[in-house]
Short mmCIF file of C-alpha atoms in Angstrom, two decimals:
data_model
loop_
_atom_site.label_atom_id
_atom_site.label_comp_id
_atom_site.label_asym_id
_atom_site.label_seq_id
_atom_site.Cartn_x
_atom_site.Cartn_y
_atom_site.Cartn_z
CA MET N 1 22.01 94.79 108.77
CA ASP N 2 19.78 93.96 111.07
CA LYS N 3 16.40 94.05 108.98
CA ARG N 4 14.82 92.08 111.69
CA VAL N 5 11.17 93.27 112.79
CA LYS N 6 8.62 91.52 115.25
CA ASN N 7 6.20 90.15 113.52
CA ALA N 8 3.99 90.39 110.49
CA ALA N 9 1.52 93.45 111.85
CA GLU N 10 5.38 95.37 112.04
CA ALA N 11 6.41 94.16 109.13
CA ILE N 12 3.64 95.63 107.35
CA GLU N 13 3.75 99.14 108.51
CA GLY N 14 3.94 101.97 105.76
CA ILE N 15 1.10 99.66 103.25
CA THR N 16 -1.50 102.05 102.51
CA ASP N 17 -4.94 102.09 101.07
CA ASN N 18 -4.06 101.70 97.09
CA MET N 19 -0.92 100.70 96.57
CA THR N 20 0.70 97.83 94.64
CA LEU N 21 2.05 94.90 96.27
CA MET N 22 3.62 91.80 94.90
CA LEU N 23 3.08 88.69 96.83
CA GLY N 24 5.50 85.07 96.12
CA GLY N 25 3.72 81.61 96.08
CA PHE N 26 2.53 79.16 93.25
CA GLY N 27 -0.54 77.87 94.31
CA LEU N 28 -0.64 78.22 97.89
CA CYS N 29 2.81 76.70 97.89
CA GLY N 30 5.57 80.06 99.62
CA ILE N 31 2.82 82.32 99.50
CA PRO N 32 3.41 85.23 102.51
CA GLU N 33 0.81 83.92 104.97
CA ASN N 34 1.34 85.75 107.55
CA CYS N 35 1.79 89.00 105.78
CA ILE N 36 -1.87 88.37 104.08
CA SER N 37 -3.34 88.40 107.41
CA ALA N 38 -1.85 91.02 108.56
CA LEU N 39 -3.03 92.41 105.58
CA VAL N 40 -6.49 91.81 106.96
CA ALA N 41 -6.85 92.12 110.07
CA ALA N 42 -5.23 95.96 109.00
CA ASN N 43 -8.41 95.67 106.56
CA ILE N 44 -6.10 97.79 103.75
CA LYS N 45 -8.33 98.46 100.81
CA GLY N 46 -8.23 99.35 97.66
CA LEU N 47 -4.88 97.13 96.35
CA THR N 48 -3.70 96.40 93.27
CA CYS N 49 -1.83 92.57 93.53
CA ILE N 50 0.81 91.21 91.13
CA SER N 51 0.33 87.50 92.39
CA ASN N 52 0.05 84.08 90.08
CA ASN N 53 -2.65 83.05 91.89
CA ALA N 54 -5.59 83.99 94.28
CA GLY N 55 -5.11 81.76 96.06
CA VAL N 56 -8.38 79.74 97.35
CA ASP N 57 -11.96 81.19 98.38
CA ASP N 58 -10.79 80.27 101.95
CA PHE N 59 -6.53 81.25 101.93
CA GLY N 60 -4.16 82.89 100.73
CA LEU N 61 -5.32 86.05 98.87
CA GLY N 62 -9.10 84.24 99.09
CA LEU N 63 -8.98 85.66 102.32
CA LEU N 64 -8.09 89.16 100.90
CA LEU N 65 -10.44 88.67 97.86
CA GLN N 66 -13.18 87.79 100.15
CA LYS N 67 -13.50 91.20 102.81
CA ARG N 68 -12.90 93.26 99.73
CA GLN N 69 -9.88 94.66 100.17
CA ILE N 70 -8.72 93.90 95.78
CA LYS N 71 -9.00 96.72 93.54
CA LYS N 72 -6.88 94.38 91.15
CA MET N 73 -5.39 91.42 90.17
CA ILE N 74 -2.60 90.86 88.18
CA SER N 75 -1.76 86.70 87.58
CA SER N 76 -1.68 84.08 85.10
CA TYR N 77 -3.87 81.92 86.37
CA VAL N 78 -7.02 82.14 88.74
CA GLY N 79 -9.15 79.21 88.80
CA GLU N 80 -9.37 77.39 91.67
CA ASN N 81 -11.35 80.53 93.88
CA ASP N 82 -14.71 80.92 93.34
CA GLU N 83 -15.49 84.17 95.07
CA PHE N 84 -12.84 85.81 92.47
CA GLU N 85 -14.77 84.11 89.42
CA ARG N 86 -17.83 86.17 90.78
CA GLN N 87 -16.02 89.20 91.90
CA MET N 88 -14.56 89.32 88.08
CA LEU N 89 -17.94 88.54 85.90
CA SER N 90 -19.53 90.72 87.78
CA GLY N 91 -16.90 93.86 87.00
CA GLU N 92 -16.11 94.34 91.05
CA LEU N 93 -12.91 92.70 90.39
CA GLU N 94 -10.47 94.69 87.80
CA VAL N 95 -8.45 91.14 86.43
CA ASP N 96 -5.40 91.77 84.23
CA LEU N 97 -4.42 88.06 83.04
CA ILE N 98 -1.40 88.08 81.40
CA PRO N 99 1.80 84.79 80.67
CA GLN N 100 3.45 83.26 83.46
CA GLY N 101 7.10 83.65 81.75
CA SER N 102 6.05 87.46 80.88
CA LEU N 103 4.59 87.73 84.44
CA ALA N 104 8.05 86.47 86.01
CA GLU N 105 10.40 87.76 83.77
CA ARG N 106 8.46 91.89 85.01
CA CYS N 107 9.09 91.36 88.36
CA ARG N 108 12.88 90.40 87.62
CA ALA N 109 12.77 93.42 84.88
CA ALA N 110 12.41 95.60 87.78
CA GLY N 111 14.66 94.82 89.88
CA ALA N 112 17.34 93.92 87.52
CA GLY N 113 16.75 97.80 86.26
CA ILE N 114 15.83 96.90 82.50
CA PRO N 115 11.91 99.21 81.92
CA ALA N 116 10.66 96.54 79.33
CA PHE N 117 11.76 93.46 76.86
CA PHE N 118 10.30 92.35 74.40
CA THR N 119 8.91 88.77 74.55
CA PRO N 120 7.69 86.75 71.37
CA ALA N 121 5.10 85.21 74.48
CA GLY N 122 1.20 86.31 73.61
CA TYR N 123 2.03 88.12 69.87
CA GLY N 124 -0.88 87.18 67.89
CA THR N 125 -3.49 86.77 71.26
CA GLU N 126 -5.21 89.49 73.00
CA VAL N 127 -2.60 90.00 75.44
CA ALA N 128 -0.45 92.07 72.79
CA ALA N 129 -3.16 94.73 72.01
CA GLY N 130 -1.93 97.90 71.54
CA LYS N 131 1.28 96.53 72.36
CA GLU N 132 4.22 97.33 70.11
CA VAL N 133 5.24 94.39 67.48
CA ARG N 134 9.32 94.36 66.53
CA TRP N 135 11.02 91.80 64.68
CA PHE N 136 14.11 89.89 66.17
CA ASN N 137 15.46 86.96 64.12
CA GLY N 138 12.36 86.85 61.73
CA LYS N 139 10.23 86.16 65.07
CA PRO N 140 7.13 88.38 65.92
CA HIS N 141 7.90 89.73 69.77
CA ILE N 142 5.70 92.44 71.64
CA LEU N 143 7.06 95.36 74.34
CA GLU N 144 6.25 94.56 77.88
CA HIS N 145 7.04 96.56 80.52
CA ALA N 146 8.65 95.91 84.32
CA PHE N 147 6.00 96.00 87.33
CA HIS N 148 6.57 98.43 89.79
CA ALA N 149 5.43 97.45 93.69
CA ASP N 150 5.60 99.45 96.56
CA PHE N 151 5.71 96.37 98.68
CA ALA N 152 6.37 93.11 97.85
CA LEU N 153 5.89 90.04 99.85
CA VAL N 154 8.01 87.04 100.00
CA LYS N 155 8.22 83.51 101.50
CA ALA N 156 10.94 81.74 101.88
CA TRP N 157 12.21 78.64 104.30
CA LYS N 158 15.47 80.43 106.42
CA GLY N 159 16.64 83.55 106.15
CA ASP N 160 19.32 85.40 108.31
CA LYS N 161 18.92 88.82 109.93
CA ASN N 162 20.84 90.31 107.02
CA GLY N 163 17.79 89.23 104.86
CA ASN N 164 19.85 86.54 102.92
CA LEU N 165 17.11 84.15 102.11
CA ILE N 166 17.42 80.47 101.51
CA TYR N 167 13.66 78.16 99.32
CA LYS N 168 12.41 74.88 99.99
CA GLY N 169 11.27 72.82 97.25
CA THR N 170 9.34 74.36 94.72
CA ALA N 171 8.12 77.53 97.23
CA ARG N 172 10.91 78.99 95.29
CA ASN N 173 8.40 79.59 92.40
CA PHE N 174 7.97 83.73 92.11
CA ASN N 175 9.49 84.37 95.76
CA PRO N 176 13.76 85.93 94.44
CA ALA N 177 12.25 87.75 91.58
CA MET N 178 9.60 89.61 93.60
CA ALA N 179 11.94 89.72 95.86
CA MET N 180 14.08 92.20 93.34
CA ALA N 181 10.99 94.45 92.87
CA GLY N 182 9.41 95.30 95.53
CA LYS N 183 10.12 99.25 96.11
CA ILE N 184 10.00 97.70 100.17
CA THR N 185 10.55 93.78 100.34
CA ILE N 186 9.47 92.07 103.22
CA ALA N 187 10.60 88.29 104.07
CA GLU N 188 8.80 86.33 105.73
CA VAL N 189 10.57 82.92 107.14
CA GLU N 190 10.24 79.79 109.00
CA HIS N 191 13.09 79.30 110.05
CA LEU N 192 15.03 83.24 111.20
CA VAL N 193 18.94 81.94 111.65
CA GLU N 194 21.82 83.49 113.13
CA PRO N 195 24.13 85.30 110.65
CA GLY N 196 27.29 82.56 109.44
CA GLU N 197 24.37 79.22 109.74
CA LEU N 198 23.57 79.77 106.34
CA ASP N 199 25.87 78.34 103.09
CA PRO N 200 26.32 81.63 101.94
CA ASN N 201 27.30 79.32 98.66
CA GLU N 202 23.87 78.29 98.23
CA ILE N 203 22.20 81.50 99.51
CA HIS N 204 19.14 81.93 96.53
CA THR N 205 18.29 85.71 97.64
CA PRO N 206 21.25 87.44 98.20
CA GLY N 207 19.87 90.59 101.62
CA VAL N 208 21.10 93.46 99.15
CA PHE N 209 16.95 93.14 97.94
CA ILE N 210 15.37 92.91 101.22
CA GLN N 211 14.57 95.67 104.39
CA ARG N 212 12.35 93.36 106.48
CA ILE N 213 12.50 90.29 108.00
CA PHE N 214 10.85 88.59 110.48
CA GLU N 215 10.32 84.98 111.25
CA GLY N 216 6.39 83.82 111.33
CA VAL N 217 3.91 81.45 113.38
CA ASN N 218 1.47 78.94 112.45
CA TYR N 219 1.78 78.50 108.95
CA GLU N 220 -0.35 76.12 107.36
CA LYS N 221 0.51 75.33 103.95
CA ARG N 222 -2.30 74.16 102.76
CA ILE N 223 -2.31 71.52 100.16
CA GLU N 224 -4.50 72.43 97.51
CA GLN N 225 -4.70 69.00 94.72
CA ARG N 226 -3.16 65.99 97.53
CA THR N 227 -2.26 63.75 95.14
CA VAL N 228 -1.09 60.20 96.31
CA ARG N 229 -0.14 56.87 93.81
CA GLU N 230 -0.55 53.87 95.69
CA ARG N 231 1.99 51.52 97.63
CA MET U 1 -10.76 54.87 69.24
CA LEU U 2 -8.90 55.91 71.88
CA ASP U 3 -9.10 56.62 75.24
CA LYS U 4 -7.10 58.96 76.96
CA THR U 5 -4.61 56.63 78.12
CA GLY U 6 -4.30 55.92 74.05
CA ILE U 7 -3.89 59.65 73.63
CA ALA U 8 -1.30 59.51 76.03
CA LYS U 9 0.66 56.27 74.93
CA ARG U 10 0.91 57.30 71.19
CA ILE U 11 2.45 60.22 72.23
CA ALA U 12 4.94 58.52 74.28
CA GLN U 13 5.96 57.55 70.90
CA GLU U 14 7.08 60.71 70.08
CA LEU U 15 9.94 61.18 73.11
CA GLN U 16 13.90 61.05 72.06
CA ASP U 17 16.41 59.79 73.88
CA GLY U 18 17.81 63.32 75.85
CA TRP U 19 15.04 65.76 75.65
CA TYR U 20 13.81 67.96 77.92
CA VAL U 21 9.85 67.92 77.77
CA ASN U 22 7.00 70.18 79.69
CA LEU U 23 3.99 68.09 80.23
CA GLY U 24 0.84 70.34 80.24
CA ILE U 25 -2.53 69.94 82.63
CA GLY U 26 -5.42 66.69 81.50
CA ILE U 27 -3.64 64.21 79.11
CA PRO U 28 -0.67 65.85 78.82
CA THR U 29 0.24 64.56 82.46
CA LEU U 30 -0.52 60.93 81.66
CA ILE U 31 2.82 60.84 79.45
CA ALA U 32 5.65 60.85 82.00
CA ASN U 33 3.87 57.40 82.54
CA TYR U 34 4.61 55.14 78.92
CA VAL U 35 8.33 56.68 78.31
CA PRO U 36 9.52 53.67 75.95
CA GLU U 37 11.96 51.52 77.15
CA GLY U 38 16.25 52.39 77.35
CA ILE U 39 15.57 56.09 76.39
CA GLU U 40 15.94 58.88 78.76
CA VAL U 41 13.49 61.92 79.43
CA GLU U 42 13.32 64.71 82.03
CA PHE U 43 10.08 66.41 82.19
CA GLN U 44 9.74 70.65 82.93
CA SER U 45 6.86 71.77 85.35
CA GLU U 46 7.54 75.25 85.19
CA ASN U 47 6.95 76.42 88.90
CA GLY U 48 10.41 75.32 88.73
CA ILE U 49 11.54 71.44 88.44
CA LEU U 50 13.43 69.61 86.08
CA GLY U 51 14.03 65.61 86.38
CA MET U 52 9.56 65.50 88.19
CA GLY U 53 9.10 61.62 90.03
CA PRO U 54 5.73 60.17 90.13
CA PHE U 55 3.44 61.72 92.94
CA PRO U 56 4.34 60.54 96.37
CA TYR U 57 3.32 57.56 98.13
CA ASP U 58 0.31 58.08 101.15
CA GLY U 59 2.03 60.46 103.75
CA GLU U 60 4.69 61.10 102.27
CA GLU U 61 3.66 64.43 100.16
CA ASP U 62 5.10 67.69 100.77
CA ALA U 63 3.31 71.30 100.85
CA ASP U 64 6.42 72.06 99.23
CA MET U 65 7.12 69.81 96.34
CA ILE U 66 3.73 70.31 94.02
CA ASN U 67 3.97 71.28 89.52
CA ALA U 68 2.60 73.76 88.07
CA GLY U 69 -1.13 71.95 87.97
CA LYS U 70 -0.99 71.96 91.84
CA GLN U 71 -0.56 68.56 92.40
CA THR U 72 1.79 66.82 95.01
CA VAL U 73 4.93 65.27 92.50
CA THR U 74 8.24 63.85 94.06
CA LEU U 75 11.57 64.65 92.44
CA GLN U 76 13.62 61.67 90.63
CA PRO U 77 17.04 61.15 91.32
CA GLY U 78 19.89 64.06 90.19
CA ALA U 79 16.88 66.53 89.38
CA THR U 80 16.76 70.47 90.08
CA LEU U 81 14.63 73.30 91.68
CA PHE U 82 15.08 77.15 90.32
CA ASP U 83 12.61 80.12 90.46
CA SER U 84 9.75 81.20 88.14
CA ALA U 85 12.33 83.65 85.78
CA THR U 86 14.61 80.81 85.48
CA SER U 87 11.91 77.76 84.35
CA PHE U 88 10.88 80.57 81.77
CA ALA U 89 14.12 81.30 80.12
CA MET U 90 14.81 77.57 79.76
CA ILE U 91 11.29 77.87 78.38
CA ARG U 92 11.40 81.18 76.25
CA GLY U 93 15.52 80.21 75.50
CA GLN U 94 14.45 77.12 73.71
CA HIS U 95 16.38 74.74 76.15
CA ILE U 96 13.03 72.93 75.52
CA GLN U 97 12.72 70.49 73.23
CA LEU U 98 8.75 69.22 73.30
CA THR U 99 5.61 70.84 74.77
CA VAL U 100 2.33 68.83 75.04
CA LEU U 101 -0.80 70.64 75.96
CA GLY U 102 -3.98 70.34 75.61
CA ALA U 103 -6.47 73.04 73.97
CA MET U 104 -10.45 73.39 73.25
CA GLU U 105 -9.83 74.19 69.91
CA VAL U 106 -6.34 74.14 66.66
CA SER U 107 -7.06 75.93 63.58
CA GLU U 108 -5.92 74.36 60.11
CA ASN U 109 -2.66 76.54 60.14
CA GLY U 110 -1.61 75.88 63.73
CA ASP U 111 -3.40 78.34 66.40
CA ILE U 112 -4.49 77.47 69.09
CA ALA U 113 -6.67 77.71 71.94
CA ASN U 114 -6.75 76.83 75.24
CA TRP U 115 -7.36 79.69 78.12
CA LYS U 116 -10.69 81.24 77.62
CA ILE U 117 -14.46 81.42 76.99
CA PRO U 118 -15.75 84.78 76.57
CA GLY U 119 -17.91 85.40 79.91
CA LYS U 120 -18.09 82.05 80.49
CA MET U 121 -14.57 80.30 81.76
CA VAL U 122 -11.81 83.32 82.27
CA LYS U 123 -9.15 80.86 84.28
CA GLY U 124 -5.89 82.54 82.27
CA MET U 125 -3.53 81.13 80.44
CA GLY U 126 -1.03 80.36 83.14
CA GLY U 127 2.55 79.28 81.50
CA ALA U 128 0.75 78.41 77.49
CA MET U 129 1.44 81.33 75.91
CA ASP U 130 4.96 81.41 76.41
CA LEU U 131 5.34 77.51 76.08
CA VAL U 132 3.75 77.87 72.41
CA ALA U 133 5.68 81.00 71.02
CA SER U 134 8.97 79.50 71.77
CA ALA U 135 8.66 75.30 71.65
CA GLU U 136 10.03 74.65 68.78
CA ASN U 137 7.69 71.07 69.02
CA ILE U 138 4.86 71.41 70.11
CA ILE U 139 2.10 68.47 70.34
CA VAL U 140 -1.38 68.98 70.76
CA ALA U 141 -2.94 66.50 73.27
CA MET U 142 -7.29 66.64 72.92
CA MET U 143 -10.39 64.82 71.58
CA HIS U 144 -11.37 65.03 68.21
CA THR U 145 -14.63 66.97 68.93
CA ASN U 146 -15.78 69.05 72.20
CA LYS U 147 -18.36 67.44 74.86
CA ARG U 148 -21.37 68.50 72.05
CA GLY U 149 -19.60 66.41 69.31
CA LYS U 150 -17.84 69.44 67.13
CA SER U 151 -15.14 69.39 66.06
CA LYS U 152 -12.02 71.06 67.60
CA LEU U 153 -9.84 71.04 64.70
CA LEU U 154 -11.24 74.14 62.74
CA LYS U 155 -10.62 76.33 59.38
CA ASN U 156 -9.99 78.85 62.12
CA CYS U 157 -10.07 79.47 65.56
CA THR U 158 -12.97 81.00 67.49
CA LEU U 159 -12.14 81.71 71.07
CA PRO U 160 -9.58 83.61 72.01
CA LEU U 161 -5.74 82.79 70.71
CA THR U 162 -3.11 81.00 72.89
CA GLY U 163 -0.69 81.23 70.49
CA VAL U 164 -0.09 81.67 66.28
CA ARG U 165 1.27 79.23 63.57
CA CYS U 166 2.72 77.01 66.69
CA VAL U 167 1.28 73.47 66.28
CA LYS U 168 2.91 71.08 64.68
CA ARG U 169 1.42 67.86 65.88
CA ILE U 170 -2.27 67.14 66.50
CA VAL U 171 -2.80 63.45 68.24
CA THR U 172 -6.28 63.28 69.64
CA ASN U 173 -8.92 60.32 70.15
CA MET U 174 -9.44 59.67 66.36
CA ALA U 175 -5.91 60.29 64.35
CA VAL U 176 -2.75 61.84 64.21
CA LEU U 177 -2.39 64.91 62.14
CA ASP U 178 0.17 67.36 61.21
CA VAL U 179 -0.30 70.48 60.71
CA THR U 180 0.79 71.53 57.12
CA PRO U 181 0.73 75.29 54.66
CA GLU U 182 -2.47 73.16 52.80
CA GLY U 183 -4.02 71.74 56.19
CA PHE U 184 -4.19 69.20 58.09
CA LYS U 185 -2.79 66.10 57.23
CA LEU U 186 -3.36 62.44 58.81
CA ILE U 187 -0.83 60.99 59.78
CA GLU U 188 -2.32 57.93 61.46
CA ARG U 189 -5.96 56.19 61.95
CA ALA U 190 -6.52 55.90 65.87
CA PRO U 191 -7.44 51.09 66.20
CA GLY U 192 -11.27 50.76 64.73
CA VAL U 193 -11.68 54.25 62.97
CA SER U 194 -11.76 55.37 59.24
CA VAL U 195 -10.29 57.81 57.29
CA ALA U 196 -14.27 58.99 56.51
CA ASP U 197 -15.24 58.59 60.69
CA ILE U 198 -11.96 61.29 60.48
CA GLN U 199 -13.28 63.49 57.24
CA ASN U 200 -17.02 63.56 59.81
CA ALA U 201 -14.97 65.15 62.79
CA THR U 202 -12.71 67.72 61.13
CA GLU U 203 -13.75 70.96 60.15
CA GLY U 204 -10.67 72.04 59.03
CA LYS U 205 -9.69 70.92 55.50
CA LEU U 206 -8.48 67.70 56.34
CA ILE U 207 -5.33 66.08 53.65
CA VAL U 208 -5.09 62.19 52.80
CA GLU U 209 -2.62 61.14 51.07
CA GLY U 210 -2.39 57.36 50.01
CA GLU U 211 -2.53 54.10 52.76
CA VAL U 212 -3.25 55.63 56.21
CA PRO U 213 -1.71 53.70 57.95
CA GLU U 214 -3.80 51.89 62.07
CA MET U 215 -1.67 52.81 65.10
CA VAL U 216 0.27 50.93 67.03
CA LEU U 217 0.30 51.41 70.69
#
């Protein structure tokens, strides 16, 4: 099945104001750089973004924040972005902070046809406010619902026209769970290869979850906390 | 009194052969440098690594290989990589034997607060709520008092909680303490620190039984 599109601009066709998006990545690692640039260029506004982090001031989702294109962020950790903090504290930006494991599982559950699940994470904290509590095996758990997104934007290392994906290193992170969860999932890859070149034993995301795929360009792959040791 | 390295060295003594361990950001990260001779542990980073190695040499850093603090890292031989949902299945499913994390406050019943100061600092909880809700063995690594000299070991936490009744042991620059149904039980003193010093720096109930030994580092 040929799911190839030319580039990011073509891939994001159909994303309109006020939609909900999932964006893969952890910090700046494994983020869909090309799709984010295309969203900035298209000036789509009022977005709800489900993403573990919110980028930094001048890269990743920070680029969308700078142009006030995001209405609401759903994340687990947002510490690296001054503009984000300013918009959140001033009330311009709605923010829903949720535990990282619940974020991952709420994406995975959506893609797996599980509408909700119970987890111990967040019990007894403000995260649990208004949520049903049930006890299993002597421990309290809270009810968390699956997330739904109009589009999921993921980044992989290699992919083929069928949408089969292989990620590299820790750039995998939220990408596989989000790939499963989007009504339409767009995969951008560093290397688009011919069907048969990817070893079926090593594919992380089967193509069934992907609707559009393209080979990205000019990956910056910025390092947020470059840390080295002495030789 | 211990410095941050001293706290890390003392917690490293708690490691046991065969354990999978999740280390939080800050002091806990230092523990990896002091694994006792003759035991094998694997460090988990919740963004998707088991078998995390040291920081890379200059010039060998890889943007696609980071830890949960977003620092560049390397892998140990035999390491494995996975996605976030699988990572938290390991954590929630109690396949990780020890979690060490920092805290802003701990209460005498084992509640922990480390993710938010209302109106001031709101960075988010990251994986901390999942970790503390599920780990069977949680050690908190922190300074005994905050920058203003106020105790961080309290009767009740004042900041928004990360988890309830979950902390088992606390290692500070002054002491090792266990959370018990009666309060903070003093287990060891840091070198040169008296029981009275610890008492003065502890707001929550401190339980002292017999002679309290000094840490051996």
